Short mmCIF file of C-alpha atoms and ligand atoms in Angstrom, two decimals:
data_model
loop_
_atom_site.label_atom_id
_atom_site.label_comp_id
_atom_site.label_asym_id
_atom_site.label_seq_id
_atom_site.Cartn_x
_atom_site.Cartn_y
_atom_site.Cartn_z
CA UNK D 1 25.54 74.30 12.98
CA UNK D 2 25.57 70.91 11.31
CA UNK D 3 23.24 68.23 12.58
CA UNK D 4 24.64 64.69 12.56
CA UNK D 5 22.12 61.89 12.26
CA UNK D 6 23.03 58.23 12.78
CA UNK D 7 20.95 55.20 11.82
CA UNK D 8 21.97 52.05 13.69
CA UNK D 9 20.70 48.48 13.61
CA UNK D 10 21.59 44.93 12.68
CA UNK D 11 22.84 44.13 9.17
CA UNK D 12 20.07 43.96 6.61
CA UNK D 13 17.30 45.67 8.62
CA UNK D 14 17.30 48.67 6.28
CA UNK D 15 19.79 51.21 7.69
CA UNK D 16 21.12 52.26 4.29
CA UNK D 17 17.61 52.44 2.85
CA UNK D 18 16.19 54.51 5.70
CA UNK D 19 19.28 56.73 5.95
CA UNK D 20 19.11 57.44 2.21
CA UNK D 21 15.38 58.15 2.36
CA UNK D 22 15.86 60.42 5.35
CA UNK D 23 18.68 62.29 3.59
CA UNK D 24 16.43 62.73 0.57
CA UNK D 25 13.72 64.24 2.76
CA UNK D 26 16.23 66.63 4.33
CA UNK D 27 17.47 67.74 0.91
CA UNK D 28 13.87 68.18 -0.29
CA UNK D 29 13.24 70.35 2.76
CA UNK D 30 16.04 72.64 1.54
CA UNK D 31 18.87 71.43 3.75
CA UNK D 32 22.30 70.87 2.21
CA UNK D 33 22.74 67.16 3.02
CA UNK D 34 25.53 64.58 2.94
CA UNK D 35 25.04 60.80 3.23
CA UNK D 36 28.03 58.93 4.63
CA UNK D 37 28.09 55.20 4.00
CA UNK D 38 30.46 52.65 5.49
CA UNK D 39 29.14 49.58 3.76
CA UNK D 40 31.85 47.76 1.78
CA UNK D 41 29.03 46.34 -0.39
CA UNK D 42 28.41 49.84 -1.84
CA UNK D 43 24.73 49.73 -0.99
CA UNK D 44 24.41 53.52 -1.21
CA UNK D 45 25.61 53.26 -4.79
CA UNK D 46 22.81 50.72 -5.40
CA UNK D 47 20.16 52.93 -3.83
CA UNK D 48 21.09 55.99 -5.90
CA UNK D 49 22.31 54.01 -8.89
CA UNK D 50 25.56 55.96 -8.92
CA UNK D 51 29.16 55.23 -7.85
CA UNK D 52 30.62 57.15 -4.92
CA UNK D 53 34.14 57.58 -3.62
CA UNK D 54 35.92 58.48 -0.45
CA UNK D 55 35.10 62.19 -0.87
CA UNK D 56 31.66 63.79 -0.97
CA UNK D 57 30.19 64.00 -4.42
CA UNK D 58 26.80 65.39 -5.56
CA UNK D 59 24.11 62.83 -6.29
CA UNK D 60 22.78 63.32 -9.80
CA UNK D 61 19.12 64.15 -10.04
CA UNK D 62 18.81 65.32 -6.45
CA UNK D 63 19.43 68.93 -5.47
CA UNK D 64 21.34 69.58 -2.28
CA UNK D 65 22.26 65.93 -1.79
CA UNK D 66 25.79 64.49 -1.77
CA UNK D 67 27.20 61.12 -0.77
CA UNK D 68 30.49 59.47 0.12
CA UNK D 69 31.45 55.89 0.83
CA UNK D 70 34.08 55.14 3.45
CA UNK D 71 35.87 51.84 2.99
CA UNK D 72 36.78 50.66 6.51
CA UNK D 73 39.23 48.01 5.29
CA UNK D 74 41.18 50.64 3.38
CA UNK D 75 41.15 52.94 6.42
CA UNK D 76 42.73 50.16 8.50
CA UNK D 77 45.35 49.48 5.82
CA UNK D 78 46.26 53.15 5.46
CA UNK D 79 46.59 53.51 9.19
CA UNK D 80 48.88 50.47 9.24
CA UNK D 81 51.04 51.80 6.39
CA UNK D 82 51.41 55.14 8.18
CA UNK D 83 52.60 53.47 11.38
CA UNK D 84 55.05 51.19 9.56
CA UNK D 85 56.52 54.11 7.67
CA UNK D 86 56.99 56.07 10.85
CA UNK D 87 58.58 53.18 12.73
CA UNK D 88 60.90 52.17 9.92
CA UNK D 89 62.44 55.61 10.20
CA UNK D 90 63.01 55.17 13.91
CA UNK D 91 64.30 51.62 14.37
CA UNK D 92 67.05 49.43 12.97
CA UNK D 93 66.38 47.40 9.84
CA UNK D 94 66.55 44.18 11.84
CA UNK D 95 63.66 45.32 14.00
CA UNK D 96 61.46 46.39 11.11
CA UNK D 97 60.31 42.89 10.13
CA UNK D 98 59.49 41.96 13.70
CA UNK D 99 57.52 45.17 14.19
CA UNK D 100 55.68 44.72 10.89
CA UNK D 101 54.50 41.29 11.99
CA UNK D 102 53.36 42.65 15.34
CA UNK D 103 51.50 45.51 13.71
CA UNK D 104 49.75 43.21 11.26
CA UNK D 105 48.52 41.19 14.20
CA UNK D 106 47.41 44.24 16.15
CA UNK D 107 45.35 45.34 13.18
CA UNK D 108 43.46 42.07 13.15
CA UNK D 109 42.31 42.47 16.72
CA UNK D 110 38.66 43.24 17.31
CA UNK D 111 38.15 46.95 17.43
CA UNK D 112 40.91 47.94 14.98
CA UNK D 113 38.32 48.19 12.24
CA UNK D 114 35.94 50.27 14.32
CA UNK D 115 38.65 52.52 15.57
CA UNK D 116 39.92 53.25 12.05
CA UNK D 117 36.34 53.93 11.02
CA UNK D 118 35.79 56.20 13.97
CA UNK D 119 38.91 58.20 13.08
CA UNK D 120 37.42 58.74 9.65
CA UNK D 121 34.03 59.69 11.16
CA UNK D 122 35.78 62.35 13.20
CA UNK D 123 37.46 63.69 10.07
CA UNK D 124 34.10 63.90 8.32
CA UNK D 125 32.61 65.69 11.32
CA UNK D 126 35.51 68.14 11.40
CA UNK D 127 34.93 68.98 7.74
CA UNK D 128 31.14 69.10 7.81
CA UNK D 129 30.82 72.87 7.45
CA UNK D 130 29.33 72.90 3.94
CA UNK D 131 26.43 70.71 5.11
CA UNK D 132 23.44 71.35 7.33
CA UNK D 133 22.75 67.66 7.82
CA UNK D 134 25.16 64.75 7.69
CA UNK D 135 23.47 61.34 7.72
CA UNK D 136 25.49 58.24 8.65
CA UNK D 137 23.99 54.89 7.67
CA UNK D 138 25.59 53.24 10.67
CA UNK D 139 25.86 54.01 14.33
CA UNK D 140 28.98 53.76 16.46
CA UNK D 141 29.27 50.32 18.08
CA UNK D 142 30.23 49.45 21.63
CA UNK D 143 33.94 49.23 20.95
CA UNK D 144 33.87 52.56 19.10
CA UNK D 145 31.95 54.24 21.87
CA UNK D 146 34.49 53.08 24.40
CA UNK D 147 36.95 55.35 22.61
CA UNK D 148 34.91 58.28 23.86
CA UNK D 149 36.18 57.52 27.35
CA UNK D 150 39.72 57.80 26.05
CA UNK D 151 40.27 61.56 26.50
CA UNK D 152 40.19 61.27 30.30
CA UNK D 153 42.56 58.34 30.19
CA UNK D 154 44.92 60.05 27.76
CA UNK D 155 44.80 63.23 29.79
CA UNK D 156 46.20 61.46 32.84
CA UNK D 157 48.70 59.58 30.70
CA UNK D 158 49.95 62.72 28.98
CA UNK D 159 50.23 64.47 32.32
CA UNK D 160 52.29 61.68 33.84
CA UNK D 161 54.48 61.55 30.77
CA UNK D 162 55.04 65.27 30.93
CA UNK D 163 55.98 65.10 34.61
CA UNK D 164 58.49 62.35 33.92
CA UNK D 165 60.04 64.22 31.04
CA UNK D 166 60.16 67.39 33.08
CA UNK D 167 62.03 65.62 35.86
CA UNK D 168 64.57 64.16 33.49
CA UNK D 169 65.08 67.48 31.75
CA UNK D 170 65.52 69.06 35.14
CA UNK D 171 68.21 66.56 36.09
CA UNK D 172 69.85 67.11 32.74
CA UNK D 173 69.89 70.85 33.33
CA UNK D 174 71.39 70.47 36.77
CA UNK D 175 74.09 68.25 35.33
CA UNK D 176 74.64 70.59 32.43
CA UNK D 177 78.30 71.20 31.93
CA UNK D 178 79.76 74.63 31.46
CA UNK D 179 77.64 77.10 29.58
CA UNK D 180 75.98 74.54 27.30
CA UNK D 181 72.32 75.38 26.96
CA UNK D 182 69.86 72.74 28.17
CA UNK D 183 67.63 71.51 25.37
CA UNK D 184 63.93 71.95 25.88
CA UNK D 185 63.25 68.38 24.89
CA UNK D 186 59.60 68.58 25.79
CA UNK D 187 58.58 71.24 23.35
CA UNK D 188 57.84 69.45 20.16
CA UNK D 189 58.23 66.01 21.70
CA UNK D 190 56.61 63.83 19.02
CA UNK D 191 55.10 61.30 21.42
CA UNK D 192 53.50 63.89 23.64
CA UNK D 193 52.23 65.79 20.59
CA UNK D 194 50.62 62.66 19.19
CA UNK D 195 48.91 61.77 22.44
CA UNK D 196 47.68 65.30 22.86
CA UNK D 197 46.34 65.38 19.31
CA UNK D 198 44.55 62.07 19.82
CA UNK D 199 43.07 63.24 23.06
CA UNK D 200 41.72 66.37 21.38
CA UNK D 201 40.18 64.39 18.52
CA UNK D 202 38.24 62.13 20.85
CA UNK D 203 37.22 65.05 23.00
CA UNK D 204 35.84 66.76 19.91
CA UNK D 205 34.00 63.58 18.89
CA UNK D 206 32.48 63.18 22.35
CA UNK D 207 31.21 66.75 22.39
CA UNK D 208 29.79 66.58 18.87
CA UNK D 209 28.09 63.22 19.48
CA UNK D 210 26.53 64.42 22.71
CA UNK D 211 25.52 67.88 21.58
CA UNK D 212 24.99 67.83 17.83
CA UNK D 213 24.06 64.27 16.97
CA UNK D 214 20.79 62.37 16.84
CA UNK D 215 20.54 58.60 16.94
CA UNK D 216 17.81 56.49 15.40
CA UNK D 217 17.69 52.71 15.42
CA UNK D 218 16.21 50.76 12.54
CA UNK D 219 14.65 47.38 13.28
CA UNK D 220 12.36 44.78 11.75
CA UNK D 221 9.32 43.39 13.53
CA UNK D 222 11.06 40.20 14.63
CA UNK D 223 12.46 38.98 17.92
CA UNK D 224 16.11 38.93 16.93
CA UNK D 225 15.99 42.49 15.72
CA UNK D 226 14.16 43.63 18.86
CA UNK D 227 16.80 42.02 21.09
CA UNK D 228 19.58 43.68 19.14
CA UNK D 229 17.81 47.02 19.50
CA UNK D 230 17.70 46.64 23.25
CA UNK D 231 21.45 46.05 23.31
CA UNK D 232 22.12 49.06 21.08
CA UNK D 233 20.01 51.36 23.24
CA UNK D 234 21.92 50.18 26.31
CA UNK D 235 25.29 50.63 24.63
CA UNK D 236 24.48 54.14 23.44
CA UNK D 237 23.04 55.15 26.78
CA UNK D 238 26.10 53.84 28.59
CA UNK D 239 28.05 56.39 26.52
CA UNK D 240 25.59 59.15 27.49
CA UNK D 241 23.95 59.17 24.07
CA UNK D 242 20.21 58.85 23.89
CA UNK D 243 18.25 57.30 21.06
CA UNK D 244 15.71 59.72 19.62
CA UNK D 245 13.47 57.15 17.96
CA UNK D 246 12.96 53.73 16.42
CA UNK D 247 12.13 53.15 12.77
CA UNK D 248 10.37 49.80 12.28
CA UNK D 249 11.01 48.72 8.71
CA UNK D 250 9.56 45.95 6.55
CA UNK D 251 6.04 45.66 7.90
CA UNK D 252 3.76 43.33 6.00
CA UNK D 253 0.89 44.97 4.08
CA UNK D 254 -2.63 43.91 4.99
CA UNK D 255 -4.86 42.29 2.36
CA UNK D 256 -8.24 43.89 1.59
CA UNK D 257 -11.09 42.56 3.79
CA UNK D 258 -12.83 40.68 0.98
CA UNK D 259 -9.68 38.83 -0.02
CA UNK D 260 -9.55 35.11 0.81
CA UNK D 261 -7.23 32.25 -0.05
CA UNK D 262 -3.84 31.07 1.18
CA UNK D 263 -1.97 34.30 0.40
CA UNK D 264 -4.47 36.49 2.19
CA UNK D 265 -4.60 34.14 5.22
CA UNK D 266 -0.83 34.17 5.44
CA UNK D 267 -0.67 37.95 5.26
CA UNK D 268 -3.34 38.33 7.99
CA UNK D 269 -1.44 36.04 10.34
CA UNK D 270 1.80 37.78 9.64
CA UNK D 271 0.20 41.20 10.17
CA UNK D 272 -1.22 40.00 13.52
CA UNK D 273 2.22 38.75 14.62
CA UNK D 274 3.80 42.05 13.67
CA UNK D 275 1.10 43.99 15.52
CA UNK D 276 2.04 42.07 18.69
CA UNK D 277 5.70 42.84 18.10
CA UNK D 278 4.94 46.55 17.65
CA UNK D 279 2.98 46.57 20.91
CA UNK D 280 5.85 44.81 22.59
CA UNK D 281 8.26 47.41 21.21
CA UNK D 282 6.06 50.19 22.63
CA UNK D 283 5.90 48.52 26.07
CA UNK D 284 9.49 47.40 26.27
CA UNK D 285 11.32 50.56 25.27
CA UNK D 286 11.27 54.12 26.51
CA UNK D 287 12.29 55.18 23.02
CA UNK D 288 9.29 56.02 20.77
CA UNK D 289 8.62 54.43 17.40
CA UNK D 290 8.80 57.41 15.05
CA UNK D 291 8.04 55.66 11.78
CA UNK D 292 6.79 52.33 10.44
CA UNK D 293 7.66 51.39 6.87
CA UNK D 294 5.97 48.70 4.77
CA UNK D 295 7.86 46.05 2.85
CA UNK D 296 8.03 46.89 -0.84
CA UNK D 297 7.87 44.19 -3.49
CA UNK D 298 11.34 45.16 -4.75
CA UNK D 299 14.62 46.63 -3.56
CA UNK D 300 14.17 50.24 -2.48
CA UNK D 301 15.65 52.60 -5.06
CA UNK D 302 14.47 55.21 -7.55
CA UNK D 303 10.80 56.09 -7.11
CA UNK D 304 10.39 53.49 -4.35
CA UNK D 305 13.01 55.42 -2.39
CA UNK D 306 10.95 58.57 -2.83
CA UNK D 307 7.86 56.69 -1.55
CA UNK D 308 9.71 55.54 1.56
CA UNK D 309 11.10 59.04 2.06
CA UNK D 310 7.58 60.49 1.97
CA UNK D 311 6.63 58.10 4.81
CA UNK D 312 9.35 59.49 7.03
CA UNK D 313 7.80 62.95 7.26
CA UNK D 314 10.95 64.77 8.25
CA UNK D 315 10.06 68.10 9.72
CA UNK D 316 12.94 70.49 9.38
CA UNK D 317 13.09 73.41 11.72
CA UNK D 318 14.58 74.17 15.07
CA UNK D 319 14.96 70.48 15.58
CA UNK D 320 15.01 68.04 12.76
CA UNK D 321 12.90 65.01 13.57
CA UNK D 322 10.98 62.16 12.05
CA UNK D 323 7.22 61.94 12.54
N1 ADP O 1 10.87 48.55 3.19
C1 ADP O 1 11.55 47.77 2.35
N2 ADP O 1 10.91 47.10 1.36
C2 ADP O 1 11.57 46.31 0.50
N3 ADP O 1 12.90 46.11 0.54
C3 ADP O 1 13.59 46.75 1.50
C4 ADP O 1 12.98 47.60 2.46
N4 ADP O 1 13.93 48.09 3.28
C5 ADP O 1 15.09 47.56 2.85
N5 ADP O 1 14.90 46.76 1.81
C6 ADP O 1 15.91 45.99 1.04
O1 ADP O 1 16.59 45.13 1.93
C7 ADP O 1 17.97 45.05 1.63
C8 ADP O 1 18.80 45.46 2.85
O2 ADP O 1 18.53 46.82 3.14
P1 ADP O 1 19.68 47.84 3.58
O3 ADP O 1 19.08 49.18 3.69
O4 ADP O 1 20.84 47.70 2.65
O5 ADP O 1 20.03 47.25 5.02
P2 ADP O 1 21.29 47.57 5.97
O6 ADP O 1 21.91 48.84 5.51
O7 ADP O 1 20.71 47.67 7.34
O8 ADP O 1 22.20 46.39 5.85
C9 ADP O 1 18.18 45.95 0.42
O9 ADP O 1 18.16 45.16 -0.73
C10 ADP O 1 16.97 46.88 0.44
O10 ADP O 1 16.59 47.34 -0.84
MG1 MG O 2 23.87 49.25 4.87
#
């Protein structure tokens, strides 16, 4: 069975860094691992100093580690093109322009982006067989998670639709003239088939996320990041998904005791502030802090990435966990 691991958190806190380091640890532990990135800024490419595309591709220099980058904007565009194509075959030419304009608008609404992304997540999850661990450097957001409630809604919708169609087919049959055979319009009805397919996709996603996925949240020792973490925990829990642990990234290193001067005084004050924040994090959340990572003097890539990975202490086994 594949384990899906998500790293959530505000932009810039270190999701991509921690997810990449975690994936590296998994691969080192002998697990066939895939990193899935959704950052249009190609930050995974920066971390591994290699370009990635929309399909998984081995990362050079690391055994058992592959990566792919999903471009959410392109997902939205492709989705839009698909719909337009389909509709242009079904409506008059005069309607096409009007519908195009409407669709363009619909795709700018909040949530369109997330929902296209989520569709792609599901596809990745459905094709995850070659991997033992799939690490996502982002976690589903509130509007994505609301889609998980969709199967129940669609179920009722599909049922009502089916009933309606059945009644009309029934009437049609009764009115059937002579020995003309009534058409079984419902079998292969494209609308019903689409709804059913969509319902099954979200059902699958819900089951996988609840049963085979682990969620970690990455945060920095500052108030804004802590507040955001609280919101994310609530959002995930509202969808029946529990957060396994917090990774506090970018802690300030302490100067040696004999060190004096402005720099050392600054660092000591900063370290004290962060210690308070860490205590607050422990008190305020039921979710444990599973790792704390120091700030490095440079961007985390190459050997620095291996350093950070070593700090994560991933223990593979029955249950993969940090710390
Ligand atoms: N512990 C760290 N020490 C130094 N730089 C870090 C650390 N963690 C992250 N960074 C740097 O901060 C920037 C943002 O990190 P990133 O992982 O891309 O964040 P996110 O994916 O949450 O937006 C990157 O340039 C990354 O190299
Ligand atoms: Mg990122």
